[in-house]
XYZ file of C-alpha atoms in Angstrom:
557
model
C -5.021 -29.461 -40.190
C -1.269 -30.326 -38.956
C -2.911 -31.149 -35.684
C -5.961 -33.590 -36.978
C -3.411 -35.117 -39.162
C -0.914 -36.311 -36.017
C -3.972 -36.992 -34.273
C -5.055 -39.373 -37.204
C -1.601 -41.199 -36.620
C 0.152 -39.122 -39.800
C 4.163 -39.402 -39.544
C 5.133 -37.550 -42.357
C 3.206 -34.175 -43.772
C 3.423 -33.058 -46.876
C 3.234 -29.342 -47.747
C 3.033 -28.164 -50.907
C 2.371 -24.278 -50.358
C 3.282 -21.429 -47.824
C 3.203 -17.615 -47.747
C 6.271 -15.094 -48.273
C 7.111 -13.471 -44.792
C 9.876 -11.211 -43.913
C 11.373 -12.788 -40.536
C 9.987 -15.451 -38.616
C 7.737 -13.041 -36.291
C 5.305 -12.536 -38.823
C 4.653 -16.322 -39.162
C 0.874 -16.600 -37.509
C 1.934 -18.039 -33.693
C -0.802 -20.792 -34.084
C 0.869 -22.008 -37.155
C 4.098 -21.709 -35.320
C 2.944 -23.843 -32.644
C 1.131 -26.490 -34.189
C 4.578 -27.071 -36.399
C 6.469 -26.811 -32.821
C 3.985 -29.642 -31.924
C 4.821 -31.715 -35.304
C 8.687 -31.593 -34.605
C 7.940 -32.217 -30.718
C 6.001 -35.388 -31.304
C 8.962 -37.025 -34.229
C 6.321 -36.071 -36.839
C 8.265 -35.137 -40.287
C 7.004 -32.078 -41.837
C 7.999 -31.032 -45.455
C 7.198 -27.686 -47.098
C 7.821 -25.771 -50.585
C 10.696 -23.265 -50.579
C 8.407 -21.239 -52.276
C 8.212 -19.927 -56.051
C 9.387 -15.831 -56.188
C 13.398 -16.897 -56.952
C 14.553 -14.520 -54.719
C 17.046 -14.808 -51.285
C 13.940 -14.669 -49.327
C 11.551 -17.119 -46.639
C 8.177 -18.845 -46.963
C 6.216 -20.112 -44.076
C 6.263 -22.658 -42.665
C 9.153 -23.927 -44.799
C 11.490 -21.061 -42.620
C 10.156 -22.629 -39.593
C 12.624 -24.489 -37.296
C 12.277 -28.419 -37.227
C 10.834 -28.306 -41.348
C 12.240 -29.738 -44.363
C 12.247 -26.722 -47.164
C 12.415 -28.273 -50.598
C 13.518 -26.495 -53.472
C 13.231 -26.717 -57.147
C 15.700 -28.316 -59.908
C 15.651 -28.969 -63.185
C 16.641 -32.551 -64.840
C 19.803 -32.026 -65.009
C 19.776 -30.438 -60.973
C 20.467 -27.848 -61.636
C 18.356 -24.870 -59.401
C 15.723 -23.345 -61.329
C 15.316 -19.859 -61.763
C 11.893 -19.544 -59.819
C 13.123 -21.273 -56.805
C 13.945 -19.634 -53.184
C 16.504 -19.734 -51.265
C 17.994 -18.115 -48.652
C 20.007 -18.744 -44.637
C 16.901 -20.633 -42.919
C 17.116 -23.455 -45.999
C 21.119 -23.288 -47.074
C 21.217 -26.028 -43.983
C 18.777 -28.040 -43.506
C 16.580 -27.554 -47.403
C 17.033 -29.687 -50.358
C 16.368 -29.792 -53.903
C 14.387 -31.535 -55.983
C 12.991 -32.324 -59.360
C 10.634 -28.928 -59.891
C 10.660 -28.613 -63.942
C 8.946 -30.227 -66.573
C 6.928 -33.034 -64.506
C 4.413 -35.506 -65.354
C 1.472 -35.925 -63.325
C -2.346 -36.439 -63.052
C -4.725 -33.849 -64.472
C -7.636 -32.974 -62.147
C -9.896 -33.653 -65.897
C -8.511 -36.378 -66.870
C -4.845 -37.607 -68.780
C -2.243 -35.899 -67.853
C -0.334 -32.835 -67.426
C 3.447 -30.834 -66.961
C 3.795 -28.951 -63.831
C 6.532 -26.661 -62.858
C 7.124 -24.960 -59.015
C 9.010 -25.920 -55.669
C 5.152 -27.802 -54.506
C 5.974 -30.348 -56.892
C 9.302 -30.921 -56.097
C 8.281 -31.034 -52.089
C 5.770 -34.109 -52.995
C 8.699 -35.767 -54.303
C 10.636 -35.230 -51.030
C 7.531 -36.296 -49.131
C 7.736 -39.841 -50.868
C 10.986 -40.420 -50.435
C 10.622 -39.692 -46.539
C 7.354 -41.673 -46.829
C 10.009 -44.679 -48.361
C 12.269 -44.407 -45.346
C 9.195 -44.385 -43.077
C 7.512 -47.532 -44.025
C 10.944 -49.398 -44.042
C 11.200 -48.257 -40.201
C 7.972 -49.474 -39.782
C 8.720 -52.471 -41.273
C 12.307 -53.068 -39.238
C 11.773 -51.287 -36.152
C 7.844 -50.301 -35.979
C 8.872 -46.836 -34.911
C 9.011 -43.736 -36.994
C 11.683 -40.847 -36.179
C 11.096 -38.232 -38.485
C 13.899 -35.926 -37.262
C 16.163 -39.299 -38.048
C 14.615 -39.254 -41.623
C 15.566 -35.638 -42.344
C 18.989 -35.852 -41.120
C 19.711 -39.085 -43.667
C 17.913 -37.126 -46.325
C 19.918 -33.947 -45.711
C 23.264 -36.079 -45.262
C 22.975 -38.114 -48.434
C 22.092 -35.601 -50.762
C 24.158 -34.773 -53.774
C 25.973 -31.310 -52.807
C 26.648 -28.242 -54.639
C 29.150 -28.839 -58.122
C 30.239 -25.357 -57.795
C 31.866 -23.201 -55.441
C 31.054 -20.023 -54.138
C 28.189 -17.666 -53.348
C 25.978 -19.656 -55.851
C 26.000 -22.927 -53.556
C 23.181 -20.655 -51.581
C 20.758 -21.958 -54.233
C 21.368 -25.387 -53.910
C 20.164 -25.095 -50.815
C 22.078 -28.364 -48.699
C 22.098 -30.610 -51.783
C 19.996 -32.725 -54.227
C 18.230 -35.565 -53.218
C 19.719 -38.811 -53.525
C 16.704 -41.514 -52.965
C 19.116 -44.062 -53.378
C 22.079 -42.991 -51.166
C 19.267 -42.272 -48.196
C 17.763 -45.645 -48.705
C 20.858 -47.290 -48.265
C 21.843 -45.231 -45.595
C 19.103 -45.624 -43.547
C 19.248 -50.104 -44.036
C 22.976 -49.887 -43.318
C 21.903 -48.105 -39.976
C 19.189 -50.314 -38.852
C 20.829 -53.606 -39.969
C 24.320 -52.077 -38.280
C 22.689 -51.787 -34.602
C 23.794 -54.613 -32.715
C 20.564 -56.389 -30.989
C 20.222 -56.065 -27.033
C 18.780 -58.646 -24.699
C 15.147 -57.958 -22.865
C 15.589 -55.681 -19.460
C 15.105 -57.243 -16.309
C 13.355 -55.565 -13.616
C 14.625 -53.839 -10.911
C 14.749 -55.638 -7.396
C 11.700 -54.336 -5.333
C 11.968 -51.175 -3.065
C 11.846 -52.560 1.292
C 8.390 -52.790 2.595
C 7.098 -52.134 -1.189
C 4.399 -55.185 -2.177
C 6.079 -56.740 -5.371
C 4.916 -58.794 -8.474
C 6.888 -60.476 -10.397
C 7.401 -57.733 -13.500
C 6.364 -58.720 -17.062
C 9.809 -58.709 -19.495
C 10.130 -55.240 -20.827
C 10.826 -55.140 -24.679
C 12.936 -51.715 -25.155
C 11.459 -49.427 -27.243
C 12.549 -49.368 -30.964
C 13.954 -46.240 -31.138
C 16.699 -47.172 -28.515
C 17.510 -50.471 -29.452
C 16.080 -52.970 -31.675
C 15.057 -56.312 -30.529
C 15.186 -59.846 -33.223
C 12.552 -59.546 -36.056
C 10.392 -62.105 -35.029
C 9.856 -60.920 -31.020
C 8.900 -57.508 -33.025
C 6.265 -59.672 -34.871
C 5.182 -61.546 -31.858
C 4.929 -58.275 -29.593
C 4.592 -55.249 -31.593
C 3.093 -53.358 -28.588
C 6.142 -52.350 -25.905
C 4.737 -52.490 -22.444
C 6.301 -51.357 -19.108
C 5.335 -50.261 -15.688
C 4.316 -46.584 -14.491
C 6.254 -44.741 -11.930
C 6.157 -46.619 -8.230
C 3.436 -43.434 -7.550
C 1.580 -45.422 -10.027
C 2.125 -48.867 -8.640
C -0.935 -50.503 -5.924
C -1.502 -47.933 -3.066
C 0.506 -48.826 0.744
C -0.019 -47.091 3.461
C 4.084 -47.122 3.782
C 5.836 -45.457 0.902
C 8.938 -46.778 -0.265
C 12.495 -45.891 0.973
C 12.972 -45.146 -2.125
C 11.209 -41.512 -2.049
C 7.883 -43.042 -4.260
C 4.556 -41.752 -3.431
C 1.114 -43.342 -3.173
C -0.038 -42.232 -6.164
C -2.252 -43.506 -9.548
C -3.751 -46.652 -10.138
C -1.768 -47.573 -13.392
C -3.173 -46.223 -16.610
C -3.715 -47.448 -20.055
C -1.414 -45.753 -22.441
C -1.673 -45.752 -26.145
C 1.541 -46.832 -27.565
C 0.705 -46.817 -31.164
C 1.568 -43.722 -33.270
C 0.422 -44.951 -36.423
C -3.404 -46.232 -37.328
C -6.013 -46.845 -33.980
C -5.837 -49.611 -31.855
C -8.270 -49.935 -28.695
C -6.981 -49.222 -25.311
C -5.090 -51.893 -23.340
C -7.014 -52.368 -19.930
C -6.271 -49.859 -16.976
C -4.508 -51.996 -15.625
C -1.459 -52.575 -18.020
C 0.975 -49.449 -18.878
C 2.000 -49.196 -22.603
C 4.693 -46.580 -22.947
C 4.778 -44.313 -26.120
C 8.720 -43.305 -25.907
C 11.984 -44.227 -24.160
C 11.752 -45.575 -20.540
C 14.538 -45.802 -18.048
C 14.004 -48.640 -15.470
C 14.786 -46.914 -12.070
C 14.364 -48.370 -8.761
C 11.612 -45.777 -7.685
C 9.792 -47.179 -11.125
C 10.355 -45.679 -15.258
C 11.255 -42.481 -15.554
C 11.572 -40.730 -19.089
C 14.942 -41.061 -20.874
C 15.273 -37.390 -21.307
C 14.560 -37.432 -25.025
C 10.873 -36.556 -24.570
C 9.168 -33.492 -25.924
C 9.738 -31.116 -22.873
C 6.686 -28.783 -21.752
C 6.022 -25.333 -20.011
C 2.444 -25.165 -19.729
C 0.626 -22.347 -17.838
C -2.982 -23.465 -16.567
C -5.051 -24.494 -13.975
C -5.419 -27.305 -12.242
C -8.652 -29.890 -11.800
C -9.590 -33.518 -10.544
C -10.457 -36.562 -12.743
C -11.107 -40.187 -11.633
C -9.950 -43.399 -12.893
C -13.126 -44.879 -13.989
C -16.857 -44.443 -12.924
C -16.068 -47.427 -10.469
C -13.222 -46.252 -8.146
C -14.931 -42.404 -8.035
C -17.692 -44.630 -6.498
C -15.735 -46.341 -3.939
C -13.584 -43.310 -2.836
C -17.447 -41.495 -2.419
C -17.891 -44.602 0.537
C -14.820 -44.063 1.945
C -15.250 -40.700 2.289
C -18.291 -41.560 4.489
C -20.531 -40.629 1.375
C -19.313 -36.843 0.595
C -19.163 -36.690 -2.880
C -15.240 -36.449 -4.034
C -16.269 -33.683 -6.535
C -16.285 -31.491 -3.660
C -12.609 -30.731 -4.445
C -11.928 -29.098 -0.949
C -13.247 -32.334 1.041
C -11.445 -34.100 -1.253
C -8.248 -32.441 -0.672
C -8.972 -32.847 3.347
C -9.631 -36.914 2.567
C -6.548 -36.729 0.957
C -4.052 -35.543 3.683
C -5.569 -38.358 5.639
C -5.751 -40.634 3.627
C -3.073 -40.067 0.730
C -3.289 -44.092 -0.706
C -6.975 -43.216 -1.604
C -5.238 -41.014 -4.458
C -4.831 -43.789 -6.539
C -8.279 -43.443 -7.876
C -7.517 -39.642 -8.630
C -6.061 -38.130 -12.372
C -4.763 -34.689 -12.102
C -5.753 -32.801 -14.863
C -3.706 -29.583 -15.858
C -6.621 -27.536 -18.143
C -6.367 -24.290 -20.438
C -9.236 -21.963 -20.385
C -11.455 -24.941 -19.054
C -9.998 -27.484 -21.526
C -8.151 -30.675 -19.932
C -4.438 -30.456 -21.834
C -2.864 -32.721 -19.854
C -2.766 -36.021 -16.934
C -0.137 -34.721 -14.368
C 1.457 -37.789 -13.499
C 4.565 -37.917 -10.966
C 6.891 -39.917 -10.346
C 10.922 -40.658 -9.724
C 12.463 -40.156 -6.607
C 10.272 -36.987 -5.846
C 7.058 -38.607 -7.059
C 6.022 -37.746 -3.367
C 6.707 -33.919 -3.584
C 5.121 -33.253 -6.496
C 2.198 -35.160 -5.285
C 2.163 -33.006 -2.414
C 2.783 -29.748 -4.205
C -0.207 -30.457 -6.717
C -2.396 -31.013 -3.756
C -0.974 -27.429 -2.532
C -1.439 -25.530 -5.712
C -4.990 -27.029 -5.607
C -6.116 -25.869 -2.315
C -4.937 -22.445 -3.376
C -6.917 -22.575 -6.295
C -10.128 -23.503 -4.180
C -8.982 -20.344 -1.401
C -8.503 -17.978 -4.476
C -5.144 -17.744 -3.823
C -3.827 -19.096 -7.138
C -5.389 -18.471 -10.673
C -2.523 -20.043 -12.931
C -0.186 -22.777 -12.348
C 2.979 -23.635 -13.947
C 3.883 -26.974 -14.483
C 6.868 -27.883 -16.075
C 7.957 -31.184 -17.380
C 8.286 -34.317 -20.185
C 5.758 -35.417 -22.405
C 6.053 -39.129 -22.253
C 3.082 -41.010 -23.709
C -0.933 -40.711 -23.470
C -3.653 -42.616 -21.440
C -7.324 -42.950 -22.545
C -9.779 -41.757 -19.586
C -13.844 -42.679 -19.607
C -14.663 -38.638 -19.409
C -12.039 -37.299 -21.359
C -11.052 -39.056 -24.253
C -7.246 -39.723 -24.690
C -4.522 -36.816 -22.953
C -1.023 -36.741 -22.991
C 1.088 -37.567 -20.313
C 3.381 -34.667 -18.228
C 5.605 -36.179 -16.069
C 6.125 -33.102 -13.989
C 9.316 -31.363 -12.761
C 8.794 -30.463 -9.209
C 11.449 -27.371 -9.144
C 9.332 -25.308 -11.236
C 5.697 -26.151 -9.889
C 3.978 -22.849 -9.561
C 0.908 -21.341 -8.600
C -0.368 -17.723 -7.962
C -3.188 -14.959 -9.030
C -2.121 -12.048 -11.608
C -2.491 -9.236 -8.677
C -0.371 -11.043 -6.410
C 2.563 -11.457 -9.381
C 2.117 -7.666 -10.603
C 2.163 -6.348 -6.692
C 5.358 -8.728 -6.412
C 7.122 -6.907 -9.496
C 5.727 -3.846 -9.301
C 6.502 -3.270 -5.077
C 4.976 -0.336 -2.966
C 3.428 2.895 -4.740
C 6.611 5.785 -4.344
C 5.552 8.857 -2.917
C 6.238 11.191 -5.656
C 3.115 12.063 -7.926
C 5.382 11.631 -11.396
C 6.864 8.126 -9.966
C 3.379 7.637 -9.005
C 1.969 7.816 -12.224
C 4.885 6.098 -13.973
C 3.980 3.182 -11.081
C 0.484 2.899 -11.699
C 1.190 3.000 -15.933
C 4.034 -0.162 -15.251
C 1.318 -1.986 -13.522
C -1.326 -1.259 -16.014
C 1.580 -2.417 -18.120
C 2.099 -5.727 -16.368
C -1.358 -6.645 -15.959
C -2.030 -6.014 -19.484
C 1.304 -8.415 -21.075
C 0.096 -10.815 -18.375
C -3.422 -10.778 -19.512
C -1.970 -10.839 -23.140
C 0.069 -14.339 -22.859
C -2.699 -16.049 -20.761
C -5.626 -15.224 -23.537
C -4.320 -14.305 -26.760
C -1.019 -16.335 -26.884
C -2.521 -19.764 -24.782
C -0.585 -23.010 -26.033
C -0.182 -25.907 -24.994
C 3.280 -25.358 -23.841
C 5.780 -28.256 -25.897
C 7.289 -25.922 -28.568
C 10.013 -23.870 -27.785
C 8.465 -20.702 -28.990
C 5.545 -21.314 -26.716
C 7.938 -22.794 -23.765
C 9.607 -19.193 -24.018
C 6.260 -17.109 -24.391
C 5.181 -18.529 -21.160
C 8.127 -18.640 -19.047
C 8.275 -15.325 -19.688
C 4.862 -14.215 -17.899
C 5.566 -16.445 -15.261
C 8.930 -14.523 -14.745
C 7.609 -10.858 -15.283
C 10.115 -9.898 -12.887
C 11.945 -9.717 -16.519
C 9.466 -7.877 -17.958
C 8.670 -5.277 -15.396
C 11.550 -3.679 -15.936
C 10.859 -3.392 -20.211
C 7.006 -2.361 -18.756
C 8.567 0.141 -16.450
C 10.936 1.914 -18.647
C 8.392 2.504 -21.589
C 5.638 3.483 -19.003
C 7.648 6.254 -18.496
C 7.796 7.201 -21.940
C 4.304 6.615 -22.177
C 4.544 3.994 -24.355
C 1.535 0.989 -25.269
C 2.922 -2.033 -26.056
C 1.731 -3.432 -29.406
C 2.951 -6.749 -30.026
C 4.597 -9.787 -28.320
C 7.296 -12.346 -30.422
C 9.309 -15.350 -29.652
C 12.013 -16.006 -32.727
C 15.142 -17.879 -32.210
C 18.055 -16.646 -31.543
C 20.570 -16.207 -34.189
C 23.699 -16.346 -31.672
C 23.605 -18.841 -28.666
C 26.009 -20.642 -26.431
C 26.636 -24.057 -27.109
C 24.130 -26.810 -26.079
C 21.217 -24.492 -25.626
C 18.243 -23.183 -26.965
C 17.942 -19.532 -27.037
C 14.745 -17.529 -28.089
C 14.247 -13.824 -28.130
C 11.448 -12.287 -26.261
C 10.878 -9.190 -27.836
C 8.217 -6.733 -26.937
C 7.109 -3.743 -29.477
C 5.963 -0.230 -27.989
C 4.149 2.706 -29.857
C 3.448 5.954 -29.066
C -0.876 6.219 -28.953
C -0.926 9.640 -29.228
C 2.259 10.016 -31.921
C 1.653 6.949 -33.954
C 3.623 8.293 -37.255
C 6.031 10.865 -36.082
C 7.634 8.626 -32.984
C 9.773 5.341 -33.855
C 8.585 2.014 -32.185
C 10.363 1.111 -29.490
C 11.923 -2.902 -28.964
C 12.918 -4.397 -25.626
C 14.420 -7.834 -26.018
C 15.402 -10.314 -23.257
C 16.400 -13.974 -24.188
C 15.275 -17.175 -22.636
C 17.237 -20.449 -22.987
C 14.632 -23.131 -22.868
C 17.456 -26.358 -23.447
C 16.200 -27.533 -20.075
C 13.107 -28.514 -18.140
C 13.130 -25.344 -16.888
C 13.575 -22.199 -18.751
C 15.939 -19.475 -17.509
C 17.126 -15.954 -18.707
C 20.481 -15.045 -20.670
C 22.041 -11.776 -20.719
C 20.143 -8.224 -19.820
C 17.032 -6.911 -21.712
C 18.271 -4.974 -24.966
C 16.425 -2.122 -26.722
C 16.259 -0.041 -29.324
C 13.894 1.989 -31.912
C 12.321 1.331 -35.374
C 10.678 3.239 -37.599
């Protein structure tokens, strides 16, 4: 439901239930992700604190990136009934939950008491702010809306341990309203970009203005009116195909493709031929790179051709003397000699068969990551790569005849990836010792390996944007990590049982930390030995993931 509802253009989601959890790793992961996906994409989400009055958690209101919204009476004053607890004292608010008026599903109408009603009230208020952004700016932040909500709520009269309840405040529809027109009519207004002076021995066309995107700086009311669309140009990979690449490091790459820009209703498809930005763009001189406030992505998949249109899939068929360019290895061979012809080609990065993503390069080392797909590929066709990694920004979405409309990943080439799960576990597992016990314990670690492996790829697939699911997958790709958790409970002949992601409550400044923790039982003493815990932390603030501190463990009962 979260996802149709984005899909359907929805900016702000209202809701008005949830179930009592524990800790965060009992929240469902799909749940998890499709919230991660919510807060990746700017879309608002609001949930109910929940009802049990206790110092306790609901989900998804516990969930990172979500409003919680608790309960007050008229005189705000938190209700008895109402939750509360560390995940909302920060970032939850309170609400008018008692005593209100609203329609009956009979007929008339009828008093309703509970934290769901308090969270529709939140929802309209962020709903308010929303359509006046629209209205201003024709861009909707949501994370901007909760922070003015949160900052311009009433706080706590009283002092002390019973602040918890009142969660970070009351709302104030007022104060945010006013907040939020002092900001937008405070932002001074900032002339239309030129465009960058042409790279040597690159063809050049004189570049349509460039109207910045809303969310960076506004432009006058009435160019908003006359141009609500923002348009800009693809990466120079993406500009008409040469023979000579640029000096500037761009590749021969993608014909430029039509990008919806519009997060809110449906609008048909500018031609292929024009490039309409979703988020931020940075004018470079090797063409627009992403500003480096787009959703990042880990995704773990394979890879897989697409083509332009019907038309150019036709025309690179004659000039490859009639072979059919679905023949992906006589494609690939077409390729090397004739690497302009790629700009009728869409690189597809697919999950379990499904197209996720268009892998579209481009900066500076737009040609290395061109090349590097084309490698990964080729080892795909010789067997010698089942899985890629491809990490990167999600920076827009472009509508393709055979596939419908697919975000685009504007791929990091430091962490490109490819290779088959034997050839990882051999890699962390090294040579069989000579010793029968090691032997054993070797050949249980692998089983091990292969099995967590196995695990992430099938049971735990994402689409890689979230951070939980940026950390879940990092963390196969680097089993080096988690051989060494495998290894030490194969030789305590331990199963493993579950695998988490939660956040971590202590990290360094400026980072993102999430705990990797996998749980081991005993199969053959399932109630007389403890479970065992290994934990190893990823910090997934950048691009590319990386490890923090050495793996921890230790038993529960």
């Amino acid at each position: 439901a979260l996802d149709r509802a984005v899909e359907l253009g929805a900016r702000v989601i209202n809701i008005s239930g949830g179930e009592r959890i524990a800790s965060r790793q009992a929240i469902h992961p799909q749940l998890a992700s499709a919230v991660d996906r919510c807060v990746a994409q700017g879309v608002l989400v609001i949930a109910a604190a929940g009802n049990d009055g206790c110092d306790c958690q609901q989900a998804p209101a516990a969930l990172p990136g979500v409003l919680p919204v608790g309960a007050e009476d008229a005189h705000g004053r938190p209700v008895a009934f109402s939750n509360w607890g560390a995940p909302y004292r920060q970032r939850g608010l309170l609400a008018r939950g008692l005593d209100l008026v609203g329609a009956a599903a009979a007929g008339g109408t009828a008093r309703r008491d509970g934290t769901s009603f308090a969270t529709a009230l939140v929802s309209g208020t962020a709903a308010l702010l929303a359509s006046y952004l629209v209205q201003r700016e024709a861009a909707v932040d949501g994370d901007r809306v909760r922070r003015i909500l949160i900052e311009t709520a009433r706080p706590c009269p009283e002092a002390g341990s019973a602040c918890d309840r009142f969660l970070a405040g009351s709302l104030d529809v007022e104060a945010a309203f006013e907040r939020l027109r002092s900001e937008v009519e405070s932002r001074p207004v900032l002339a239309v970009a030129e465009a960058p002076p042409p790279a040597p021995n690159t063809p050049h066309e004189p570049m349509e203005e460039v109207a910045m995107n809303p969310r960076q700086e506004p432009l006058q009311d009435a160019a908003q009116e006359a141009a609500p669309e923002t348009h800009s140009s693809l990466p120079a990979a993406a500009q008409a195909p040469d023979e000579t690449p640029s000096e500037a490091g761009a590749s021969p790459g993608i014909e430029p493709l039509a990008v919806d820009s519009d997060p809110i209703g449906e609008r048909t498809a500018p031609p292929l031929s024009t490039a309409v930005l979703e988020s931020d763009t940075v004018t470079t001189g090797t063409g627009v790179a992403p500003a480096g406030a787009e959703p990042l992505a880990y995704v773990v998949g394979h890879l897989d051709i697409g083509f332009v249109s019907p038309a150019r899939r036709d025309s690179l068929e004659q000039s490859m003397g009639g072979v059919s360019p679905n023949d992906l290895r006589q494609l690939l061979a077409h390729l090397d000699k004739a690497p302009w012809e790629a700009e009728a080609v869409v690189w597809l990065l697919c999950i379990e068969g499904a197209p996720i993503y268009v892998v579209h390069p481009g900066g500076a080392f737009a040609e290395q990551s061109y090349g590097r797909l084309r490698a990964m590929l080729q080892e795909q066709i010789d067997g010698k790569a089942e899985r890629v990694a491809v990490p990167g920004r999600v920076y827009g979405s472009v509508q393709l005849p055979d596939y419908g409309t697919l975000p685009l990943l504007w791929p990091d080439p430091r962490g490109l990836a490819a290779w088959t799960t034997q050839a990882l576990v051999d890699a962390v597992a090294g040579p069989v010792p000579k010793g029968k016990k090691d032997a054993e314990d070797h050949e249980h670690a692998v089983a091990g390996v292969r099995n967590f492996l196995e695990r992430v790829y099938y049971e735990l697939r994402n689409p890689g944007t979230g951070p939980h699911d940026r950390s879940l997958n990092f963390a196969a790709t680097n089993a080096f990590q988690a051989y060494d958790v495998l290894q030490d409970a194969a030789r305590a002949k331990l199963e493993l049982d579950t695998i988490e992601a939660e956040p971590s409550p202590v990290a360094r400044p400026g980072s993102d930390t999430w705990d990797v923790k996998l749980v081991f039982f005993d199969p053959k003493h399932r109630l007389e030995t403890a479970r065992r815990i290994y934990r190893f932390t990823v910090d997934v603030s950048d691009v590319i993931p990386v490890t923090v501190g050495p793996v921890r463990s230790w038993a529960i009962y």
